[in-house]
GROMACS .gro file of C-alpha atoms in nm:
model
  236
    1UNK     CA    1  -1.493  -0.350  -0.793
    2UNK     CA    2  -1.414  -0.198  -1.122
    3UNK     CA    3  -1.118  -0.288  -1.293
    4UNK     CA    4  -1.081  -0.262  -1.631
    5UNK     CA    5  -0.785  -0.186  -1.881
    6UNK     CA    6  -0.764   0.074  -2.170
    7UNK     CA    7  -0.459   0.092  -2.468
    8UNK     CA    8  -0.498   0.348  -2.703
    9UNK     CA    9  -0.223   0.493  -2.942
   10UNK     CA   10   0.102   0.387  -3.009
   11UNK     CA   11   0.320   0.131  -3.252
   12UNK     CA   12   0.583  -0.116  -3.193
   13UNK     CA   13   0.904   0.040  -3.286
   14UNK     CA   14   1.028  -0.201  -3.509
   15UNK     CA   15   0.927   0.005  -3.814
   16UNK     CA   16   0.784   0.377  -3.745
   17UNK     CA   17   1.002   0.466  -3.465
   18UNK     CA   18   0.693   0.480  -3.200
   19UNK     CA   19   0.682   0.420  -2.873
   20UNK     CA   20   0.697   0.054  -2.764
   21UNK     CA   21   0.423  -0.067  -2.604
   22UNK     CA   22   0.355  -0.142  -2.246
   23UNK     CA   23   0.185  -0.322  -1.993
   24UNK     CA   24   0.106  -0.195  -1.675
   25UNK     CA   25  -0.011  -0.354  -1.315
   26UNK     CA   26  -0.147  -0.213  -1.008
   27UNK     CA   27  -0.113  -0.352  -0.651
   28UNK     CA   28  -0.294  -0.474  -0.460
   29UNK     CA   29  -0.609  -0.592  -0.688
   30UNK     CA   30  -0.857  -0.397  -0.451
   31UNK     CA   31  -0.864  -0.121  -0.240
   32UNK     CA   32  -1.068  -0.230   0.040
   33UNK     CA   33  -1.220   0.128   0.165
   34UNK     CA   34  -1.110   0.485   0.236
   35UNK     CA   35  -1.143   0.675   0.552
   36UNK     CA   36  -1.200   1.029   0.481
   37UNK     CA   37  -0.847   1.238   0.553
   38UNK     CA   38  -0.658   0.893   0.582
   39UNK     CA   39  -0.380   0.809   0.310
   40UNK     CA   40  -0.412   0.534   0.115
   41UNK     CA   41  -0.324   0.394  -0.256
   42UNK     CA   42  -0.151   0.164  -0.505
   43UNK     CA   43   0.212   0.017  -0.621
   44UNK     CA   44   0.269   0.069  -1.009
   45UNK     CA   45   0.493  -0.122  -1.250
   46UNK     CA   46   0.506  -0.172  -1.624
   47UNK     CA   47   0.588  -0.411  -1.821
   48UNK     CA   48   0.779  -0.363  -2.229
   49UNK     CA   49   0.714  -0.570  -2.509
   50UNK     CA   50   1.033  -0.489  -2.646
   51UNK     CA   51   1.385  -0.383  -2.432
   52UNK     CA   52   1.364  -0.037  -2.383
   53UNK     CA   53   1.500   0.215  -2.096
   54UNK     CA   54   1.250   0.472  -2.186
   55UNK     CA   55   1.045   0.567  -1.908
   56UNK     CA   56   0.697   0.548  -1.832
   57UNK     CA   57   0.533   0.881  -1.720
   58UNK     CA   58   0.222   0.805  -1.442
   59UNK     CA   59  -0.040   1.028  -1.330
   60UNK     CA   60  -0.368   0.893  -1.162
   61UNK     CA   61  -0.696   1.099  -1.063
   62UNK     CA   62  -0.970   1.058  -0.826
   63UNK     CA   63  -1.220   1.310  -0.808
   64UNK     CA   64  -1.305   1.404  -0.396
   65UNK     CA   65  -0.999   1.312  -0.315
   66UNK     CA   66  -0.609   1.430  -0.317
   67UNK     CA   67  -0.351   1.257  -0.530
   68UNK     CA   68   0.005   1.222  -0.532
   69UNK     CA   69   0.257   1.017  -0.725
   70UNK     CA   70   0.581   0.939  -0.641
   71UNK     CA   71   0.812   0.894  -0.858
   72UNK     CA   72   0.664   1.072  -1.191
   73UNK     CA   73   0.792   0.864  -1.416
   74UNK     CA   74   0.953   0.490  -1.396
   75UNK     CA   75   1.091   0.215  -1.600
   76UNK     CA   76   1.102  -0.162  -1.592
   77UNK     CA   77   1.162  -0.297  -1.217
   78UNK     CA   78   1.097   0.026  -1.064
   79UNK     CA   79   0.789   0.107  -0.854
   80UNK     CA   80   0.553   0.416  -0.831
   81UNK     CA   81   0.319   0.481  -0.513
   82UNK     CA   82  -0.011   0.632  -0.572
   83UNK     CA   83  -0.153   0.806  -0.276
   84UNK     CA   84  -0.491   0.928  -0.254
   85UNK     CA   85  -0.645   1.115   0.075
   86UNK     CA   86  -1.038   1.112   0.065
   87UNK     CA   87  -1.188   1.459   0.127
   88UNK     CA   88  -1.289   1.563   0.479
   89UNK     CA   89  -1.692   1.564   0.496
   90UNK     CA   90  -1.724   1.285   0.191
   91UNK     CA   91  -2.077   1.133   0.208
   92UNK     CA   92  -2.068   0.792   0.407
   93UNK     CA   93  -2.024   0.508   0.163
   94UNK     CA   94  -1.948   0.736  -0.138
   95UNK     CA   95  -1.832   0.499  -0.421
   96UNK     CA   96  -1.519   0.663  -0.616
   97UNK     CA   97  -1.288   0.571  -0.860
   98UNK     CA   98  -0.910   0.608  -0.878
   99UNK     CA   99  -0.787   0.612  -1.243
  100UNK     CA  100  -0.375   0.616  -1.323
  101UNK     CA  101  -0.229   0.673  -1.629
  102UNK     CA  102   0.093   0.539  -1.777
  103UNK     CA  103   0.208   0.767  -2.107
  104UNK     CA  104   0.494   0.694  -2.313
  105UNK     CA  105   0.497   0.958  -2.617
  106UNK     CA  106   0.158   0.892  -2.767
  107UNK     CA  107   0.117   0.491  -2.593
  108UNK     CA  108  -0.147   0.541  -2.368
  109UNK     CA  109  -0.250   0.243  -2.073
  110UNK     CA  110  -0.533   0.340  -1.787
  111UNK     CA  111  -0.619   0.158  -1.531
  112UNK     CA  112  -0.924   0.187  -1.252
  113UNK     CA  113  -0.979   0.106  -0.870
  114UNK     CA  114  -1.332   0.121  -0.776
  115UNK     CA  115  -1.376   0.182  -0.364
  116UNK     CA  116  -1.592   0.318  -0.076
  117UNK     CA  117  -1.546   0.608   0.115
  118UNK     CA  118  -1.598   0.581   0.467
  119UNK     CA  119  -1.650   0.902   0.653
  120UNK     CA  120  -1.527   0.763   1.004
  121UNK     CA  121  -1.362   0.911   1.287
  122UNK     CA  122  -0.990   0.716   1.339
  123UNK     CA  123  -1.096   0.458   1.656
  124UNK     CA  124  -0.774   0.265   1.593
  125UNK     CA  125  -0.455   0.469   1.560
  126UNK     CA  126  -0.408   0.483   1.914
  127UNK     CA  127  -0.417   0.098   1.981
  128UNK     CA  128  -0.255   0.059   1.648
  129UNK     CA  129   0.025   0.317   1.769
  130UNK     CA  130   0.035   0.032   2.042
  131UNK     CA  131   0.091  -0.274   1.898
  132UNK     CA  132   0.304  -0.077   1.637
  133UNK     CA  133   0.524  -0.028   1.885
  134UNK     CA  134   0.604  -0.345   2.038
  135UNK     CA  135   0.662  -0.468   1.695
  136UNK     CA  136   0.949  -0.215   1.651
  137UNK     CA  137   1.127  -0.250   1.949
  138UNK     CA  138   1.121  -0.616   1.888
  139UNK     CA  139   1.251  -0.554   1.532
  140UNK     CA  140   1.490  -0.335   1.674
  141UNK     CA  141   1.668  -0.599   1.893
  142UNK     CA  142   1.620  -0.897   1.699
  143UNK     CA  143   1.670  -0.756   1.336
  144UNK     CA  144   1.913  -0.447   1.343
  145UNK     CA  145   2.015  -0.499   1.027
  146UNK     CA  146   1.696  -0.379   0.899
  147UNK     CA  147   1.806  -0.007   1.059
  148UNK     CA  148   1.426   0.054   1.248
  149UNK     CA  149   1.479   0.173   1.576
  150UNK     CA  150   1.258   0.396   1.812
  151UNK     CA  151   1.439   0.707   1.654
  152UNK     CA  152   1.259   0.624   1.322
  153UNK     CA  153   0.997   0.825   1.160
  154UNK     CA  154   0.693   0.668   1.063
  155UNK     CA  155   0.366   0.810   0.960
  156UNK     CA  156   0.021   0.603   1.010
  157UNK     CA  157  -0.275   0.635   0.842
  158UNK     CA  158  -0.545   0.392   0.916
  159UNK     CA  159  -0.632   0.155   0.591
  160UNK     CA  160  -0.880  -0.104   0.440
  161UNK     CA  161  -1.186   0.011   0.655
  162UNK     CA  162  -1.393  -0.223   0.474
  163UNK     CA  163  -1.214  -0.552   0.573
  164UNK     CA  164  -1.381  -0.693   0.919
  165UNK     CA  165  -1.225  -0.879   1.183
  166UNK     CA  166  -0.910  -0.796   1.068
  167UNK     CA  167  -0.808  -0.390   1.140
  168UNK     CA  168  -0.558  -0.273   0.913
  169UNK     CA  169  -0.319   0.020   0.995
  170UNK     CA  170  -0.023   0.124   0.760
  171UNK     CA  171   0.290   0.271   0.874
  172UNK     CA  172   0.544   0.450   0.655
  173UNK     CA  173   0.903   0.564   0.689
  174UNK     CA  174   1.155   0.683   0.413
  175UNK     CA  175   1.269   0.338   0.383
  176UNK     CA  176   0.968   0.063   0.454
  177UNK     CA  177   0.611   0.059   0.445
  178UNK     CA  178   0.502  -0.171   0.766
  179UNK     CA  179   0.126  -0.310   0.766
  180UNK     CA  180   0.001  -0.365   1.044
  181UNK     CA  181  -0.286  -0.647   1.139
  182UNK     CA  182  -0.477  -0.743   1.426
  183UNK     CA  183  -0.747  -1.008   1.454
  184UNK     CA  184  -1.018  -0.830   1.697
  185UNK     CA  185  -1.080  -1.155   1.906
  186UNK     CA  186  -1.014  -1.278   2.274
  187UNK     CA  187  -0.762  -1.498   2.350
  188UNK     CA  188  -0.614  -1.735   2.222
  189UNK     CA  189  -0.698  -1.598   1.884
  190UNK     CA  190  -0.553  -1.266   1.937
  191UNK     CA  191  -0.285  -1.254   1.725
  192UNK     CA  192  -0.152  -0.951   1.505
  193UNK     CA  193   0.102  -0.918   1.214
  194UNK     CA  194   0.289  -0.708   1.037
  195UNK     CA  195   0.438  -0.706   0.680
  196UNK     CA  196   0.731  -0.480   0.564
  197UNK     CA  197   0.800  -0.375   0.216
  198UNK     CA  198   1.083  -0.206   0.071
  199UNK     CA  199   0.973   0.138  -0.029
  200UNK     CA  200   1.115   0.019  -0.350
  201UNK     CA  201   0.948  -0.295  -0.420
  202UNK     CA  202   0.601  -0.384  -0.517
  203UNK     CA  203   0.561  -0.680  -0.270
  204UNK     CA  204   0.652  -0.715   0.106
  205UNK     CA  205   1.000  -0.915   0.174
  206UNK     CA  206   0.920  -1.024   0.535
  207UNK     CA  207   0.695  -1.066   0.807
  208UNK     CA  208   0.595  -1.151   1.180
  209UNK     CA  209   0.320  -1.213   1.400
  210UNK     CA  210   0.253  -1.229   1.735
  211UNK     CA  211   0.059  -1.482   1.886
  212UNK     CA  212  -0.173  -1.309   2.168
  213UNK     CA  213  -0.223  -0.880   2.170
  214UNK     CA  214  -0.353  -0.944   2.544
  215UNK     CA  215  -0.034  -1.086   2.658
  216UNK     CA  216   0.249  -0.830   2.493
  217UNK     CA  217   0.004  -0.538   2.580
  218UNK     CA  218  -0.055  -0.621   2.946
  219UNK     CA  219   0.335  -0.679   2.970
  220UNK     CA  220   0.437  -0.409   2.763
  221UNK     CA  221   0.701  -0.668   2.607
  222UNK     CA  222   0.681  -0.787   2.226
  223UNK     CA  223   0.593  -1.154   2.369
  224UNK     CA  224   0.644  -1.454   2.106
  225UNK     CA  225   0.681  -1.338   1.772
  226UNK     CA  226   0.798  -1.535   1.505
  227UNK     CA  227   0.859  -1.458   1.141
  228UNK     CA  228   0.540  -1.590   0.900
  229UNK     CA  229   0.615  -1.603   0.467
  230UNK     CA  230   0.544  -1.243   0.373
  231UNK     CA  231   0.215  -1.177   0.196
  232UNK     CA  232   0.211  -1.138  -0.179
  233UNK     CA  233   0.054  -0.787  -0.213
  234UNK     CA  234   0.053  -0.529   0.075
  235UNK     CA  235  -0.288  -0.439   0.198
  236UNK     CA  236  -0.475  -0.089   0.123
   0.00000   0.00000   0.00000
């Protein structure tokens, strides 16, 4: 995985007037795989050397695939998402880059993900959709204050392809990102997991697994979940 970090331009202004310099991080440290027509990305922050409220302006490219970013521009303790969607009919293990750009006046800071693209039919959504869903009526009656209820729209897209064991699926409302885990195993060791993150923070705040997928699927009831310490990066 490439990662690599580029400053050009720019002067402290103590003296000149210039922009003050930045830092600038992208989470998580990997993207692990991207399934062709399924959304998937990075968290941006920045960092000053000096106090400032000046904004950062971010822009990231990836060529073969589509890119948004949301918000345009962001300061200190604010958070950008960078979504990419791989093109439709992208060549099986295709390696791409994903480059974003943070520009303030003429202080310039790139960073690069390296990934694969995986050109995969979506085999998991449906049991994803699943387990998803006994998650959310369970958050529903034990944590209300966290306002997800079955009337809540979330979008999935099916994430980190290249992790094994493990199947990742990422869920998205206007308010919360929710990952989604299962480990593909037989019982006992069936648990799954999910991790919810502000939209805007950089890190999850809370999560919860379930012990055994047979058991809450067979029932159709969440089964024992308990709350787990929240991961320190989401997953992508």
């Amino acid at each position: 995985m490439a990662f690599f970090l580029l400053a050009i331009g720019g002067s402290c202004a103590d003296g000149g007037g210039g922009p003050i310099p930045f830092t600038m991080s992208l989470s998580p440290e990997f993207i692990q795989g991207a399934v062709s027509g399924e959304p998937t990305g990075v968290l941006v922050t920045i960092a000053n050397e000096t106090a400032t409220d000046d904004p950062v302006t971010i822009t990231a490219t990836v060529t073969g695939a589509l890119v948004t970013v949301e918000p345009a521009e962001i300061a200190l303790g604010e958070v950008a998402e960078v979504w990419l969607t791989v093109d439709s009919g992208t060549t099986d293990g295709t390696e791409l880059d994903l480059v974003v750009t943070g520009m303030r006046a003429d202080y310039t800071v790139s960073l690069t993900r390296s990934f694969t693209a995986y050109d995969w039919e979506d085999d998991r959504g449906e049991y994803a959709g699943t387990l998803f869903g006994l998650f959310r009526s369970w958050l529903e009656a034990n944590h209300p204050e966290l306002g997800i209820t079955g009337d809540t729209a979330f979008a999935g897209s099916f994430v980190a392809p290249g992790l094994l064991v493990v199947s990742h699926y990422l869920y998205l409302s206007d308010d919360w990102e929710i990952g989604l885990s299962w480990h593909v195993m037989i019982p006992p060791d069936d648990w799954a997991e999910i991790y919810l993150r502000p939209r805007g923070e950089v890190a999850p705040t809370l999560a919860f697994r379930l012990s055994s997928q047979a058991a809450a699927v067979d029932s159709q009831a969440p089964g024992e979940i308990s709350e787990v310490p929240a991961p320190v990066e989401v997953t992508r």
